[in-house]
PDB file of C-alpha atoms and ligand atoms in Angstrom:
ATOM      1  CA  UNK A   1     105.114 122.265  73.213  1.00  0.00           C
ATOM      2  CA  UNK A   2     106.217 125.819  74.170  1.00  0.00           C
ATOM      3  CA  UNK A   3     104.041 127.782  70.975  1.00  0.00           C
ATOM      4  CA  UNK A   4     100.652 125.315  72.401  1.00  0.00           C
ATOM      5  CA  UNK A   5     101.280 126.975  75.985  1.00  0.00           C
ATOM      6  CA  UNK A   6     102.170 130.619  74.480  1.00  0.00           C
ATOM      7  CA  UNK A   7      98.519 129.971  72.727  1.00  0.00           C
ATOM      8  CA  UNK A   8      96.773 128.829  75.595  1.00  0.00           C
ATOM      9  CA  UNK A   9      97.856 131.946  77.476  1.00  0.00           C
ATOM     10  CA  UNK A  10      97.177 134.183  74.571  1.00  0.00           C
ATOM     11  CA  UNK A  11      93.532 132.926  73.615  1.00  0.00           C
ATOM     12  CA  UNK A  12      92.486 130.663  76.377  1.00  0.00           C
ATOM     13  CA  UNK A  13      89.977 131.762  79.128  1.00  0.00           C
ATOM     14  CA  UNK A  14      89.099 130.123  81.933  1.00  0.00           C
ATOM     15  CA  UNK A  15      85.256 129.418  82.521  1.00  0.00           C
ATOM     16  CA  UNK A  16      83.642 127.976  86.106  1.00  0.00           C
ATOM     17  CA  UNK A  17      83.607 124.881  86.215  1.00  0.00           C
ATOM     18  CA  UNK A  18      87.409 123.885  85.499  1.00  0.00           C
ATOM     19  CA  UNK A  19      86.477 124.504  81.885  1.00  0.00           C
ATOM     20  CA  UNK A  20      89.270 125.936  79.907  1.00  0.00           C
ATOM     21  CA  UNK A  21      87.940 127.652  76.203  1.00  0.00           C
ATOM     22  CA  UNK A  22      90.409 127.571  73.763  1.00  0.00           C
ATOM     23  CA  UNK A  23      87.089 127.658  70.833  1.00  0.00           C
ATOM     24  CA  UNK A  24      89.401 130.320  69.263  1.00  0.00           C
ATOM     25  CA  UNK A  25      91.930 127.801  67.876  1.00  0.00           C
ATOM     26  CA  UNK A  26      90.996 124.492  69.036  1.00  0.00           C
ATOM     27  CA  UNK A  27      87.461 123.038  68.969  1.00  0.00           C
ATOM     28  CA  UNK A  28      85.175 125.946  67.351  1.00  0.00           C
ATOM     29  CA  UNK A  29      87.574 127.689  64.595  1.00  0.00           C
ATOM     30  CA  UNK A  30      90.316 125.947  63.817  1.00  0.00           C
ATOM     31  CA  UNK A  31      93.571 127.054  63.486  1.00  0.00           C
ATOM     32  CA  UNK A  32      94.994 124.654  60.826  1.00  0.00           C
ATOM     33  CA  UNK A  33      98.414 126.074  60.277  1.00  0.00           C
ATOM     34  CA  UNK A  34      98.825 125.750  64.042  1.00  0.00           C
ATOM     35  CA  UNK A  35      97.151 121.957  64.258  1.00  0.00           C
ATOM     36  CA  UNK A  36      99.914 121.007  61.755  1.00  0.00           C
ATOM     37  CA  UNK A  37     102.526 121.575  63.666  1.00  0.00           C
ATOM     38  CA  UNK A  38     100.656 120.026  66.337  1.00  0.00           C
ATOM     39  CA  UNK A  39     100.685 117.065  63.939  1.00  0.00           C
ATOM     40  CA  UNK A  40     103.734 117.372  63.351  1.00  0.00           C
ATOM     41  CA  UNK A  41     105.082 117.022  67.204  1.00  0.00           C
ATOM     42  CA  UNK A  42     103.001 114.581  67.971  1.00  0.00           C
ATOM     43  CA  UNK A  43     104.844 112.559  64.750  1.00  0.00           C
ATOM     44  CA  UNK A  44     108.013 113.306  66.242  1.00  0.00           C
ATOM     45  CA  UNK A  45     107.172 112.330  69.619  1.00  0.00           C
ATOM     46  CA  UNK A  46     105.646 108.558  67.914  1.00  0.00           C
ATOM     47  CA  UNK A  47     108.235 108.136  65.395  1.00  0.00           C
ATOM     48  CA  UNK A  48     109.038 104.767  65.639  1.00  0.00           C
ATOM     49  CA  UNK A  49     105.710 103.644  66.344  1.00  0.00           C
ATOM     50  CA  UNK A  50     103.875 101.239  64.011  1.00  0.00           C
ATOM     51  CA  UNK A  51     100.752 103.508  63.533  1.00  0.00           C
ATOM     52  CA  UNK A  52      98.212 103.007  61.225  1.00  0.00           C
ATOM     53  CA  UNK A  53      94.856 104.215  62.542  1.00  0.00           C
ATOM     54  CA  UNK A  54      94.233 107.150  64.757  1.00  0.00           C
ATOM     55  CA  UNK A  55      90.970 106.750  66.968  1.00  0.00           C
ATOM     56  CA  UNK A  56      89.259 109.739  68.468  1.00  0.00           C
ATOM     57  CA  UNK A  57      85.594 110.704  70.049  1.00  0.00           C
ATOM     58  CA  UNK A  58      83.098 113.203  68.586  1.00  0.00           C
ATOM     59  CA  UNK A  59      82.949 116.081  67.970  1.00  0.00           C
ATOM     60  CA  UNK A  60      85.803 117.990  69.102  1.00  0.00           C
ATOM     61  CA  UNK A  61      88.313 115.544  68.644  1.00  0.00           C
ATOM     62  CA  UNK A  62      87.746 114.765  64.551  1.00  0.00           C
ATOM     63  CA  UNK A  63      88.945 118.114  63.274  1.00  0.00           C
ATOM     64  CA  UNK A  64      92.583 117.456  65.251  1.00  0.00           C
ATOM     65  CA  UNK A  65      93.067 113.627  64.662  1.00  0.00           C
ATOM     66  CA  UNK A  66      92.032 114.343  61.227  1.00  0.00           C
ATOM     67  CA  UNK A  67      94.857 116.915  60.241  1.00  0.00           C
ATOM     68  CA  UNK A  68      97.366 115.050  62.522  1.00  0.00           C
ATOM     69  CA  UNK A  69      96.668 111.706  60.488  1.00  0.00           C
ATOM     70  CA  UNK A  70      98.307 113.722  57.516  1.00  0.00           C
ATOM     71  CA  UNK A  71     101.605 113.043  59.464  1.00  0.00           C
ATOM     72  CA  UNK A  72     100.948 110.264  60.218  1.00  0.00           C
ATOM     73  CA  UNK A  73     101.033 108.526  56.369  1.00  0.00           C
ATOM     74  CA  UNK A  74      96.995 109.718  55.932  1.00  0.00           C
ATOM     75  CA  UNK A  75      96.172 106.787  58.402  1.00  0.00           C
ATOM     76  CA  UNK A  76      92.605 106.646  58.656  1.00  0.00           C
ATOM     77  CA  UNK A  77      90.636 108.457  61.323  1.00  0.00           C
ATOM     78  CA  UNK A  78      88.316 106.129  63.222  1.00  0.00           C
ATOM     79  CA  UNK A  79      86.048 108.397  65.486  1.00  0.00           C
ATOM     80  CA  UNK A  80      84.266 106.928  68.244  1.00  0.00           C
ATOM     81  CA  UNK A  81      80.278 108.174  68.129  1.00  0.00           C
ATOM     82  CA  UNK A  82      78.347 109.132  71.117  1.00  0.00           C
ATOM     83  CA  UNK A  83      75.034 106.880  70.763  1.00  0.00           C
ATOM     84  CA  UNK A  84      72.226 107.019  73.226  1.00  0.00           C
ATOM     85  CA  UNK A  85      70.915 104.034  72.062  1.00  0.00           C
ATOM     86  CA  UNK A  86      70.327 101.664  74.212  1.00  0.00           C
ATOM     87  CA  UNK A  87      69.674  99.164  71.034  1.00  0.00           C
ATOM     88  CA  UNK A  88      73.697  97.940  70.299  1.00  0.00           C
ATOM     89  CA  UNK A  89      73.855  95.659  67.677  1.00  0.00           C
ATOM     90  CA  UNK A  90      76.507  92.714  67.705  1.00  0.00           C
ATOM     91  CA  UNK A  91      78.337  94.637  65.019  1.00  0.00           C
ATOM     92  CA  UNK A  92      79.536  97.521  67.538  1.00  0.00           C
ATOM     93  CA  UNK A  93      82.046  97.715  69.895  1.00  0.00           C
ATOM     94  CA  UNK A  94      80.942  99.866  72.980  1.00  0.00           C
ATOM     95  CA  UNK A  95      81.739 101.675  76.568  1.00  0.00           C
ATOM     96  CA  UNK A  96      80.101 104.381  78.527  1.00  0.00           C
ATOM     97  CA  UNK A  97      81.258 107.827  78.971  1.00  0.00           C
ATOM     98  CA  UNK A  98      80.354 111.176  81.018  1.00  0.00           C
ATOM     99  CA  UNK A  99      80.695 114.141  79.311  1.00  0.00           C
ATOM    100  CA  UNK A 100      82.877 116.651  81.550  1.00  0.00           C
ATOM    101  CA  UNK A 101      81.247 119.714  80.039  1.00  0.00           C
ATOM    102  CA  UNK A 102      77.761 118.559  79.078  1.00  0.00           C
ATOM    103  CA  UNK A 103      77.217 116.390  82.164  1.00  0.00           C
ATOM    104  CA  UNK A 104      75.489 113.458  80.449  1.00  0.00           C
ATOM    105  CA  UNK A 105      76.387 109.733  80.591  1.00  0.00           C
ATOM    106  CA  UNK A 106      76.319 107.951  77.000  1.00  0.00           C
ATOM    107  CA  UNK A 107      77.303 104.774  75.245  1.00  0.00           C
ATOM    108  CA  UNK A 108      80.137 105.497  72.486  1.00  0.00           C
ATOM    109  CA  UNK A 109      80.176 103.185  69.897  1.00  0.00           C
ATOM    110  CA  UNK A 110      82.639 101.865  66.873  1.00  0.00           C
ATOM    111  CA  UNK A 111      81.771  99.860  63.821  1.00  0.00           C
ATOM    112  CA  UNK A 112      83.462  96.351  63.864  1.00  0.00           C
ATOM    113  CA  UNK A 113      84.532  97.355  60.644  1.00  0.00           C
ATOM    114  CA  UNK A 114      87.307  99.611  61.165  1.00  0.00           C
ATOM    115  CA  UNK A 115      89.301  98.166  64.440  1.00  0.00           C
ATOM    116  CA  UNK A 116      90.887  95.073  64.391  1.00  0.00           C
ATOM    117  CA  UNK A 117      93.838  92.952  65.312  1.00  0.00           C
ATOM    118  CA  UNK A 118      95.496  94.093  63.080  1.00  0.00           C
ATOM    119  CA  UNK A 119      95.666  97.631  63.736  1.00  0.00           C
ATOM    120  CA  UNK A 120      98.661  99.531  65.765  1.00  0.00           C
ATOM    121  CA  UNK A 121      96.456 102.821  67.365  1.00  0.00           C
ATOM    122  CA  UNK A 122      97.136 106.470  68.407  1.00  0.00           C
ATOM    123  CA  UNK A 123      94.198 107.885  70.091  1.00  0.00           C
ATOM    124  CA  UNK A 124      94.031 111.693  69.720  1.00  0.00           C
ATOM    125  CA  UNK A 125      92.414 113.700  71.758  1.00  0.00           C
ATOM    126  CA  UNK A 126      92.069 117.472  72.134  1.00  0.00           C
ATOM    127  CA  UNK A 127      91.436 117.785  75.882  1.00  0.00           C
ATOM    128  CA  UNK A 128      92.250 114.706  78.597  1.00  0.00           C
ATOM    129  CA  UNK A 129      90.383 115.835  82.187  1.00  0.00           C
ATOM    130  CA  UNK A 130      89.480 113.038  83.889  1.00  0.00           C
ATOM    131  CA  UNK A 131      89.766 110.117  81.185  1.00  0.00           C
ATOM    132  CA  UNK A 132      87.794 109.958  78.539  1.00  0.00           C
ATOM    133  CA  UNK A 133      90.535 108.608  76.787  1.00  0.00           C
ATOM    134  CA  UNK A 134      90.102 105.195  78.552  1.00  0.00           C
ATOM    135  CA  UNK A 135      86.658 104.752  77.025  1.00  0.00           C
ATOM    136  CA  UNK A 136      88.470 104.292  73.937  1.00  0.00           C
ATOM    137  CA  UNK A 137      91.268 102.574  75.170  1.00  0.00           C
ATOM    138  CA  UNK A 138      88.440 100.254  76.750  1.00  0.00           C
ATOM    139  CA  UNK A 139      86.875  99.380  72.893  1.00  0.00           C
ATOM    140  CA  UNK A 140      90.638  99.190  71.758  1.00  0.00           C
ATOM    141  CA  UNK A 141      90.735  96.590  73.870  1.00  0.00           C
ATOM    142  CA  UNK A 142      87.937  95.123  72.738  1.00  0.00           C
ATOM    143  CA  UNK A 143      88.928  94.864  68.979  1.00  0.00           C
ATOM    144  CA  UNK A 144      92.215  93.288  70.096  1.00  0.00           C
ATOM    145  CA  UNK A 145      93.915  96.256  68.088  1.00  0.00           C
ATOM    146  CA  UNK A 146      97.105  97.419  70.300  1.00  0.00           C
ATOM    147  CA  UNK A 147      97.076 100.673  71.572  1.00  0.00           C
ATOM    148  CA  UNK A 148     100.505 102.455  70.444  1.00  0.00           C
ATOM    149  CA  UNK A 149      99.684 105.653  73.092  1.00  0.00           C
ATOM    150  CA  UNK A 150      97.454 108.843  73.535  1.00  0.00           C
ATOM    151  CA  UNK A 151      98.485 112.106  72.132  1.00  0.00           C
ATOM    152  CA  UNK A 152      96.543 114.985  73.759  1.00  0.00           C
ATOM    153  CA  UNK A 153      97.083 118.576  72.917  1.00  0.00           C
ATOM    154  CA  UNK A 154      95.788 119.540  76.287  1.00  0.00           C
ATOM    155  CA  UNK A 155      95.488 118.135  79.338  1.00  0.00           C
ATOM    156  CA  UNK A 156      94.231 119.156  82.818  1.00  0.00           C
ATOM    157  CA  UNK A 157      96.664 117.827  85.127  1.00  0.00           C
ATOM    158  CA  UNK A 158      94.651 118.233  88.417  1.00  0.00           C
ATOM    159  CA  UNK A 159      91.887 116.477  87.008  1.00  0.00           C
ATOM    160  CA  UNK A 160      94.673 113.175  86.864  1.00  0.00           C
ATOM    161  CA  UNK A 161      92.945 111.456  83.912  1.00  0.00           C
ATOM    162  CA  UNK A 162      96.407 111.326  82.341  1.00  0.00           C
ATOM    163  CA  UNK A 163      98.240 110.426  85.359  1.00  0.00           C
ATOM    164  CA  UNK A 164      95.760 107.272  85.698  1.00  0.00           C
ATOM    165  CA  UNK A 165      96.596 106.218  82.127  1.00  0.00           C
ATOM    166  CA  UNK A 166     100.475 106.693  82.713  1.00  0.00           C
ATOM    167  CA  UNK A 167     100.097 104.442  85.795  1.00  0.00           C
ATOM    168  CA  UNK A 168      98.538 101.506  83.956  1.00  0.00           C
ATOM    169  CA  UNK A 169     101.706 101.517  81.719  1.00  0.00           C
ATOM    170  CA  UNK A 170     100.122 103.712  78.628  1.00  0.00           C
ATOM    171  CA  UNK A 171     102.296 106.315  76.993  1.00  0.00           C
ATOM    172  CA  UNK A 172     100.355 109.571  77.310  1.00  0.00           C
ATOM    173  CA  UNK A 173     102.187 112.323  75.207  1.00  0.00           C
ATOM    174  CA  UNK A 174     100.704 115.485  76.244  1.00  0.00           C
ATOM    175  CA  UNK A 175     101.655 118.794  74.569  1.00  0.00           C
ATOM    176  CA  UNK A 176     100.646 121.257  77.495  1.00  0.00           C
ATOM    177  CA  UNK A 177      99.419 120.006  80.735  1.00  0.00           C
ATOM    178  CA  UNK A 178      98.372 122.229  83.165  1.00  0.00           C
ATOM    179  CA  UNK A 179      98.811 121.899  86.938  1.00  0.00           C
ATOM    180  CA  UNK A 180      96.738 125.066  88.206  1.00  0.00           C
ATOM    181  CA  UNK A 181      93.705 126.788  86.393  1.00  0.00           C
ATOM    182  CA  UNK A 182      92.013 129.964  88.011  1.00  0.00           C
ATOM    183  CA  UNK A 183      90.197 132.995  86.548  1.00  0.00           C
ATOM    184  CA  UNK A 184      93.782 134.319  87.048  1.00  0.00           C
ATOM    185  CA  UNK A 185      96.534 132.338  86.844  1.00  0.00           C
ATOM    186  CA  UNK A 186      97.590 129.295  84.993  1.00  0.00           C
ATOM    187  CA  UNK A 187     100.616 127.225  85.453  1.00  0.00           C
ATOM    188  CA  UNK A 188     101.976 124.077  83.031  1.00  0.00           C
ATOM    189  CA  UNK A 189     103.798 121.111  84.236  1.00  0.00           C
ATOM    190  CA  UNK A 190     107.163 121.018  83.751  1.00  0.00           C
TER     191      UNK A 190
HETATM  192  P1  5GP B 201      87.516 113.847  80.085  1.00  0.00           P
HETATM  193  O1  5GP B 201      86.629 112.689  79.830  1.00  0.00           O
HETATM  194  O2  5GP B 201      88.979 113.508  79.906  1.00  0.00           O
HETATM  195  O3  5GP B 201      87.234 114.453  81.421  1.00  0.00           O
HETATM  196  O4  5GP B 201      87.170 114.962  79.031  1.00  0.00           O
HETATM  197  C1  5GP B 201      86.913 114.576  77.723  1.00  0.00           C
HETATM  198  C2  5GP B 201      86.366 115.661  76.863  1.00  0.00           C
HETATM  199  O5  5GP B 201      85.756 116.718  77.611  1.00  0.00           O
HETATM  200  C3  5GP B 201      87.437 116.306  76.034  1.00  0.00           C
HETATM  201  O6  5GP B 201      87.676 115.602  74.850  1.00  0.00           O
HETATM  202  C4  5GP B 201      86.861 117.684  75.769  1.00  0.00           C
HETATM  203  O7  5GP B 201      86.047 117.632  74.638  1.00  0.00           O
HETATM  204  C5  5GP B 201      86.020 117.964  76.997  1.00  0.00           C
HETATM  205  N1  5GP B 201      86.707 118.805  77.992  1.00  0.00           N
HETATM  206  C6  5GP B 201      87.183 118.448  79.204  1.00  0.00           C
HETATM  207  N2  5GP B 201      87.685 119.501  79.843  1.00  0.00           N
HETATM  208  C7  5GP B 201      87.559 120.560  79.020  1.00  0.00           C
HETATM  209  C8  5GP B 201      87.911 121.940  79.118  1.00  0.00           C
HETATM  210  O8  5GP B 201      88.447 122.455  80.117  1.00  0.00           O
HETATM  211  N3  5GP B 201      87.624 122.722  78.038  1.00  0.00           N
HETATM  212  C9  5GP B 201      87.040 122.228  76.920  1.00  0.00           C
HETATM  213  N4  5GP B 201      86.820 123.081  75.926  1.00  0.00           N
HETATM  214  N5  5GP B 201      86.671 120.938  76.797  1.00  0.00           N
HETATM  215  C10 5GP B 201      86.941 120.106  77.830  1.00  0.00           C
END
């Protein structure tokens, strides 16, 4: 999505670590003109998909699945919470996940509740490094929902998260990925 790359070199800065701040627009303010017609692409790229619940993780990945959902006939937003917990209950489904930027391992939970057969999911995701996005694609599995794909507004190509999921057969749409990140240059895939 050429406007989400334009953006990225506009407002993005690059941070050590391989951490890419786009707080300006993405996950700190948020743009919401510019997340609806993120919304919007990713409805065009999943027309023709049964969806009818979006799943995402907290925090950073609410505010975007909830304004896409509007294009996606208000489905609800399902977000997965990060619980350090050890004490699951039966009602939960669960999988463990490292945090890229905080460095921590925790369990992320959803409710029983709100996945189930029945459901047709998009996860939604602002950022995909190295795969979060399986830990939910793990607890899809678990609810027996079927996974309709992963849209991600960014991804970090040479972190191959994406590439791993597009391997096992999943449809990743990502809206910028980028291939090279330095404190001066960055470069999308084609
Ligand atoms: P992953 O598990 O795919 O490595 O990363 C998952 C989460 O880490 C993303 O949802 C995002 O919140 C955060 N993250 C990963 N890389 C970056 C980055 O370069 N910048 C920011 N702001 N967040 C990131």
């Amino acid at each position: 999505m050429e406007q989400l790359k334009q953006r990225i070199l506009e407002d993005g800065t690059v941070k050590p670590g391989n951490v890419l701040k786009v707080d300006s627009f993405l996950n700190h303010q948020i743009d919401i003109a510019f997340m609806n017609q993120i919304g919007a692409e990713f409805a065009r790229r999943f027309a023709g998909s049964p969806v009818n619940k979006i799943l995402t993780i907290e925090a950073s990945g609410i505010g975007i699945a909830a304004i896409c959902a509007q294009h996606f006939n208000n489905a609800p937003v399902v977000f997965a919470k990060k619980s350090k917990s050890l004490n699951l209950d039966g009602d939960l489904y669960h999988a463990r996940v490292e945090s890229f930027t905080h460095k921590t391992v925790s369990d992320v939970v959803v409710s029983k509740k709100f996945l189930s057969p029945a459901d047709h999911v998009l996860v939604i995701d602002d950022f995909l490094a190295n795969g979060c996005a399986s830990r939910l694609i793990e607890i899809i599995g678990q609810s027996g929902a079927t996974l309709e794909g992963c849209g991600i507004a960014i991804e970090k190509g040479f972190q191959h998260g994406g590439d791993r999921l597009r391997e096992r057969g999943i449809r990743v749409e990502s809206l910028a990925i980028i291939e090279e990140m330095s404190d001066t240059t960055l470069t999308f895939r084609d």
